[in-house]
PDB file of C-alpha atoms in Angstrom:
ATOM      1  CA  UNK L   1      52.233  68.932  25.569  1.00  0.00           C
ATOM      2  CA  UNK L   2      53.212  69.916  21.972  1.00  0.00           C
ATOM      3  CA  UNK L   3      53.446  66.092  21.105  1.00  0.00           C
ATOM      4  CA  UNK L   4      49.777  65.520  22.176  1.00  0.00           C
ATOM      5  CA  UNK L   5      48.472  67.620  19.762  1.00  0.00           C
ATOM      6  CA  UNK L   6      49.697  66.122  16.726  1.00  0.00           C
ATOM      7  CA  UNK L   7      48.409  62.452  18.293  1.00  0.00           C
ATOM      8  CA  UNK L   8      45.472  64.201  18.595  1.00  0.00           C
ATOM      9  CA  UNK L   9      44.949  65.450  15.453  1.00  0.00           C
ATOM     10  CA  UNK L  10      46.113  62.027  13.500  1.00  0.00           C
ATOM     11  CA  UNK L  11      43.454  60.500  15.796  1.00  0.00           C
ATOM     12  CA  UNK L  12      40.640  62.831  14.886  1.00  0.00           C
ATOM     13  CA  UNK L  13      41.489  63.022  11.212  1.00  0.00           C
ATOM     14  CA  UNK L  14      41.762  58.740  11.173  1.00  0.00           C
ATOM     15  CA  UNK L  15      38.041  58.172   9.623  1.00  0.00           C
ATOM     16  CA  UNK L  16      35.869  55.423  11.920  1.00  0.00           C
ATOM     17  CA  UNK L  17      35.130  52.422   9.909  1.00  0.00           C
ATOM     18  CA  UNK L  18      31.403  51.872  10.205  1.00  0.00           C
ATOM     19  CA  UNK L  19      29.229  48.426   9.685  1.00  0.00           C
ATOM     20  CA  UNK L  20      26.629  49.310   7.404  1.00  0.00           C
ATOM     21  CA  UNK L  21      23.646  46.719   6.485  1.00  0.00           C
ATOM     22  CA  UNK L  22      20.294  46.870   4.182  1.00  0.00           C
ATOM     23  CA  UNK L  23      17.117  45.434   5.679  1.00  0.00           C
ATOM     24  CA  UNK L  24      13.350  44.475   3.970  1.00  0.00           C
ATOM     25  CA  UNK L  25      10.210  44.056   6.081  1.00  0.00           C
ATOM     26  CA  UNK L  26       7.518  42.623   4.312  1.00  0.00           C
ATOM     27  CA  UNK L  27       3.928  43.739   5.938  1.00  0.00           C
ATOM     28  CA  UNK L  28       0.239  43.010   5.203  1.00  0.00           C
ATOM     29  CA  UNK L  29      -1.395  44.106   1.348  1.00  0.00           C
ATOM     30  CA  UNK L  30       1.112  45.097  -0.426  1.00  0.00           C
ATOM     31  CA  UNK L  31       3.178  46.848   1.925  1.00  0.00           C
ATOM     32  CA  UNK L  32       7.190  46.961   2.642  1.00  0.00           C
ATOM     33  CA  UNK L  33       9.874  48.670   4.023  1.00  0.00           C
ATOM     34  CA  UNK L  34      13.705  48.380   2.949  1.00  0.00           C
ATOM     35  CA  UNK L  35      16.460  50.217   5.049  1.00  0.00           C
ATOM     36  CA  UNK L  36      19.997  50.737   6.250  1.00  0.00           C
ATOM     37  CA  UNK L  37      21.645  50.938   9.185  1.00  0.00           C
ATOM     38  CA  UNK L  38      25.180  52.132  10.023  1.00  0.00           C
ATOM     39  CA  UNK L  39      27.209  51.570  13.474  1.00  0.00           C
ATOM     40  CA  UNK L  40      30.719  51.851  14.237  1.00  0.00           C
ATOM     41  CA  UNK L  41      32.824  48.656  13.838  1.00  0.00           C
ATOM     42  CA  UNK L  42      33.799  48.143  17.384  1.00  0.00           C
ATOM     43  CA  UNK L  43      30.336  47.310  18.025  1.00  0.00           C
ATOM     44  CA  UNK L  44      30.324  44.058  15.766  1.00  0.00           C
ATOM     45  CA  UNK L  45      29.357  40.871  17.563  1.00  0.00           C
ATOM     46  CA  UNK L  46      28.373  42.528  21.195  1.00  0.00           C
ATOM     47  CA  UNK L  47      25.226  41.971  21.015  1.00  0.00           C
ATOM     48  CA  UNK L  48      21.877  44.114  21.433  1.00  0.00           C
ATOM     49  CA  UNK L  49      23.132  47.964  20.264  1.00  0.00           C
ATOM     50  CA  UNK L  50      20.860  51.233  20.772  1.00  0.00           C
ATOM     51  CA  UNK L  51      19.566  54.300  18.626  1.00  0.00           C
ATOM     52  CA  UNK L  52      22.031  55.603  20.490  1.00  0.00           C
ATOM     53  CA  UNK L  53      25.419  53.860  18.980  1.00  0.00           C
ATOM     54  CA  UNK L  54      23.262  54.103  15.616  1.00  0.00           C
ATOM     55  CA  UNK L  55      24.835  56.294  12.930  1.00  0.00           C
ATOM     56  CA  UNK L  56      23.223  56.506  10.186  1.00  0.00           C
ATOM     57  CA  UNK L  57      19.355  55.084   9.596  1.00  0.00           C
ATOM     58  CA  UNK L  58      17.061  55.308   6.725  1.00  0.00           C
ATOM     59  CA  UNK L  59      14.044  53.241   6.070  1.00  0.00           C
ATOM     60  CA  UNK L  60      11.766  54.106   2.597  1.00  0.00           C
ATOM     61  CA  UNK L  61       8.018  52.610   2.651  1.00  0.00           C
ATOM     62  CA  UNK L  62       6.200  51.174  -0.545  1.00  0.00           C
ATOM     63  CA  UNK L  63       2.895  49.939  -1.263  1.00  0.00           C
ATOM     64  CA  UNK L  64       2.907  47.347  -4.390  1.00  0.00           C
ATOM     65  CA  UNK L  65       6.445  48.383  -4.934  1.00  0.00           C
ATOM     66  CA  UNK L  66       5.377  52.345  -5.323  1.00  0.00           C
ATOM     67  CA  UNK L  67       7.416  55.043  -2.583  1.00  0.00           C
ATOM     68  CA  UNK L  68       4.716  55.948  -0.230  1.00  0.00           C
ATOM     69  CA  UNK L  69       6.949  57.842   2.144  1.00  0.00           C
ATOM     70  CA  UNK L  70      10.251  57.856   4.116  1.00  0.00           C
ATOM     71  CA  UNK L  71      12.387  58.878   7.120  1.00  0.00           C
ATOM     72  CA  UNK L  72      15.933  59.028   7.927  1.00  0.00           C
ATOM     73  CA  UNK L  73      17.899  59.461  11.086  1.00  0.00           C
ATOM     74  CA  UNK L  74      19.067  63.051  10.274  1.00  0.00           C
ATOM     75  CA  UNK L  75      15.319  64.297  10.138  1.00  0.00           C
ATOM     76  CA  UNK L  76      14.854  63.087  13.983  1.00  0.00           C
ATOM     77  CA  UNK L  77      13.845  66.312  16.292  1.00  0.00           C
ATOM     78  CA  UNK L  78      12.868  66.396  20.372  1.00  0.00           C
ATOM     79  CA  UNK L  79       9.427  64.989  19.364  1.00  0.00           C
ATOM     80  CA  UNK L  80      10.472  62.156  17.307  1.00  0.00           C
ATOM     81  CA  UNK L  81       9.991  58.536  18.693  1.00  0.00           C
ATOM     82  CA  UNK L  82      12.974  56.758  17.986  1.00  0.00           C
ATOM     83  CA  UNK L  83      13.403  53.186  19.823  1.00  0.00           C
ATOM     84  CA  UNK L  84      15.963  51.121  18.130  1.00  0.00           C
ATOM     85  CA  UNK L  85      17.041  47.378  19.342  1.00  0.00           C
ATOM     86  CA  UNK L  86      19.402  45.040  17.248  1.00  0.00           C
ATOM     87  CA  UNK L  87      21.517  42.407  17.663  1.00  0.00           C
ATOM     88  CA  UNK L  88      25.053  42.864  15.845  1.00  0.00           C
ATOM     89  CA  UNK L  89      25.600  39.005  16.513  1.00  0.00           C
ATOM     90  CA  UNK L  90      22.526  37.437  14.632  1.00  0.00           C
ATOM     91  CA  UNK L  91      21.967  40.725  12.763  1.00  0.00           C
ATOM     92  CA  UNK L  92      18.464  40.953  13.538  1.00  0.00           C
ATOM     93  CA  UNK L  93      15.882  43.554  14.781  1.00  0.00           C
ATOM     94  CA  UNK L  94      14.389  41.690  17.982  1.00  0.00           C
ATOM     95  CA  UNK L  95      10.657  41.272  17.474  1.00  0.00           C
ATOM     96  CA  UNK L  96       8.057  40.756  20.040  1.00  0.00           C
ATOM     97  CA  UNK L  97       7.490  44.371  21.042  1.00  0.00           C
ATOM     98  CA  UNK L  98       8.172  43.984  24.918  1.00  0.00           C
ATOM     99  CA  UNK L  99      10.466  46.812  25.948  1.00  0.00           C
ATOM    100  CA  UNK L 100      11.683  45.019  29.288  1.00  0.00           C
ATOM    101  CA  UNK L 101      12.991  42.291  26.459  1.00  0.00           C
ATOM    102  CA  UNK L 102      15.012  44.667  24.387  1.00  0.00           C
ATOM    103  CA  UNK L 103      12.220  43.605  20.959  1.00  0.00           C
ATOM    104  CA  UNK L 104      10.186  47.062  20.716  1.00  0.00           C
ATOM    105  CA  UNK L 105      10.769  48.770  17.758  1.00  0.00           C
ATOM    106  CA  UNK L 106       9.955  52.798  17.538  1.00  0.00           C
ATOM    107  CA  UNK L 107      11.271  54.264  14.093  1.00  0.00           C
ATOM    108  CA  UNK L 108       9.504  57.589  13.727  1.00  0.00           C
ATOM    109  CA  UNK L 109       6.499  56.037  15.034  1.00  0.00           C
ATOM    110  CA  UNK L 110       5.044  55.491  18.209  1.00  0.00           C
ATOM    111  CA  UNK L 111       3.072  52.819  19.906  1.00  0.00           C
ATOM    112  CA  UNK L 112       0.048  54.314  18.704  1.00  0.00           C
ATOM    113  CA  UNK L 113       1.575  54.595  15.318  1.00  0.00           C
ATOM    114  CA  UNK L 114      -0.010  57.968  15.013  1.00  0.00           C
ATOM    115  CA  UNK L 115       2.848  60.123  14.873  1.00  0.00           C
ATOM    116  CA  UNK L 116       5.074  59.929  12.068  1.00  0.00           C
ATOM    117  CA  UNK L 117       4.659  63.767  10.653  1.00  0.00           C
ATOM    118  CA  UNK L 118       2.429  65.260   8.078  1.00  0.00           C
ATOM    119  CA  UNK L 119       2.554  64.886   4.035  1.00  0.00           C
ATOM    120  CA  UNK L 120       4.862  62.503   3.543  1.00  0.00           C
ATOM    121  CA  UNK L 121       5.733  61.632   6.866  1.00  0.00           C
ATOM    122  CA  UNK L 122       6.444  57.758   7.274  1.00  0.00           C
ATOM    123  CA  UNK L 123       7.274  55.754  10.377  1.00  0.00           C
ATOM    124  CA  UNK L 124       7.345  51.901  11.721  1.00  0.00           C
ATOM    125  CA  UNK L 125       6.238  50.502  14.504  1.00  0.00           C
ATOM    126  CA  UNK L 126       7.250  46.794  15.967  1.00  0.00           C
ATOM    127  CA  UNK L 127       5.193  46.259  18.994  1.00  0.00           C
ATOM    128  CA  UNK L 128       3.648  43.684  21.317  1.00  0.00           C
ATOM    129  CA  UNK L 129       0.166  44.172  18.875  1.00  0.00           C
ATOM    130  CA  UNK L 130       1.323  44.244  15.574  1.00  0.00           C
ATOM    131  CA  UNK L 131       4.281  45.301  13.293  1.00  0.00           C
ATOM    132  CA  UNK L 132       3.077  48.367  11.255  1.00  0.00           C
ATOM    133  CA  UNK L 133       3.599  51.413   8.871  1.00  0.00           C
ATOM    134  CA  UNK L 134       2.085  54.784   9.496  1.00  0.00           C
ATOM    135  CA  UNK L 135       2.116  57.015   6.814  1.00  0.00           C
ATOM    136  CA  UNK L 136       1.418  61.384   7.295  1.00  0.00           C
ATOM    137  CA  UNK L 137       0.005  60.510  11.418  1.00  0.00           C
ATOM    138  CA  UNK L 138      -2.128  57.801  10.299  1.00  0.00           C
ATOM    139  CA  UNK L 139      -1.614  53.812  11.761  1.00  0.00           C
ATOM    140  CA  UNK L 140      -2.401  51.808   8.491  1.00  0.00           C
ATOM    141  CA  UNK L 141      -3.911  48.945  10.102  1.00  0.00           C
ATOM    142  CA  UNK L 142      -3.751  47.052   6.666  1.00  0.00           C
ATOM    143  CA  UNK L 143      -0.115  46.903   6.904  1.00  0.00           C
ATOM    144  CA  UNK L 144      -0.095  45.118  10.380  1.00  0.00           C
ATOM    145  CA  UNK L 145       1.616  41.694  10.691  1.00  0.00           C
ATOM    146  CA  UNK L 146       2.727  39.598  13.366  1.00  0.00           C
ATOM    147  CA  UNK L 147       4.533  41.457  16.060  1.00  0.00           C
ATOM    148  CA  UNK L 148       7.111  38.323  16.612  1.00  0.00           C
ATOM    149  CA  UNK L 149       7.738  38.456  12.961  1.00  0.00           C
ATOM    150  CA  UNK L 150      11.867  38.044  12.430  1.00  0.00           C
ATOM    151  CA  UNK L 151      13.419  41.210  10.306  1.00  0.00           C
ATOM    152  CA  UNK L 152      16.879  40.549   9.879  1.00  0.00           C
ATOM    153  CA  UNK L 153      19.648  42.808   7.947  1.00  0.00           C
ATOM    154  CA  UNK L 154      22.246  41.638   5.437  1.00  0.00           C
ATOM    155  CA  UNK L 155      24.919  42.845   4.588  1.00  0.00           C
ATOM    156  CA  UNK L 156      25.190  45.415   1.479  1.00  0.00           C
ATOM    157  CA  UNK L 157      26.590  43.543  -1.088  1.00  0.00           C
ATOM    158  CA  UNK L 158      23.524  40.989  -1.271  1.00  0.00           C
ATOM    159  CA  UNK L 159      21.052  42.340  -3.466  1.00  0.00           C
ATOM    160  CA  UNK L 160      17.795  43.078  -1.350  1.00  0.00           C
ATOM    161  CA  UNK L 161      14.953  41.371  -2.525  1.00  0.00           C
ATOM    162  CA  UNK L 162      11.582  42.807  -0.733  1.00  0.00           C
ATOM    163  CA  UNK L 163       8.569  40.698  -1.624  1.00  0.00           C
ATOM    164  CA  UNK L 164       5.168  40.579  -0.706  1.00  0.00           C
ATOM    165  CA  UNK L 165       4.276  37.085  -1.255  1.00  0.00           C
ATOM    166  CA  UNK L 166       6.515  33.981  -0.378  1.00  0.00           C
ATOM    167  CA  UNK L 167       7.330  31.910  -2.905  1.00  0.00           C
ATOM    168  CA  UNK L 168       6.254  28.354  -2.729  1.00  0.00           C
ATOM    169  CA  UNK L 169       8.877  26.477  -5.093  1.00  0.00           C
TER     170      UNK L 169
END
């Protein structure tokens, strides 16, 4: 038994290397959302992952490119909604908002988007109506876009560009 414990120990002290990505959803007037996510390695290409093999997760809202609020995965409590779907193959948040499809999206923010805290408090929402923000337990309809719009994550070394308008040439 004495050898165990130093295996043990070399295991526990080995730090697990950890995929981490930046993401940019671009809603309605003005509004966008850029964020990370971290999960360990060994999760790489299999597929749709959970909030629950999610590590780390931070999104940050702006309207016209000014902070209107913000949430992170280490602020989540018993009432929190917190639905998370995404594909490590294609690195992309599924979109649609059907749960029975794995493409509902529930990041401090319910399907009501009503419930993403007081001052300050900042959410998203990707379901089968609309993809939205909700800022201090208010939906902000003007946000709302397509629900079967793609978000997709890239890796961290590609500089994040978060626009509200397309460019056309």
């Amino acid at each position: 038994m004495r050898l165990a414990l130093p295996i043990l120990a070399f295991v526990v002290a080995t730090p697990v290397h950890a995929v981490q990505l930046q993401f940019c959803w671009t809603g309605a007037n003005g509004y966008t959302m850029e964020g990370l996510i971290e999960y360990p390695d060994a999760l790489q290409n299999t597929g749709i992952i959970t909030e629950a093999d999610v590590t780390d997760f931070q999104i940050i809202g702006f309207l016209d490119g000014v902070a209107i609020g913000s949430w992170t995965l280490h602020q989540r409590t018993p009432q929190t909604s917190w639905t998370l779907r995404f594909d490590t193959n294609s690195l992309q948040f599924p979109t649609g908002g059907i749960r029975a499809q794995n493409s509902y999206q529930e990041w401090n923010a319910n399907g009501q988007v009503n419930n993403c805290g007081a001052a300050g408090g900042f959410g998203f929402n990707g379901g089968n109506y609309a993809q939205d923000v909700c800022i201090d337990n208010t939906w902000v309809e003007d946000s709302s876009i397509d629900p079967n719009t793609p978000l997709f994550a890239q890796p961290m070394d590609v500089t994040l560009i978060c626009e509200t308008t397309v460019p056309t040439s």
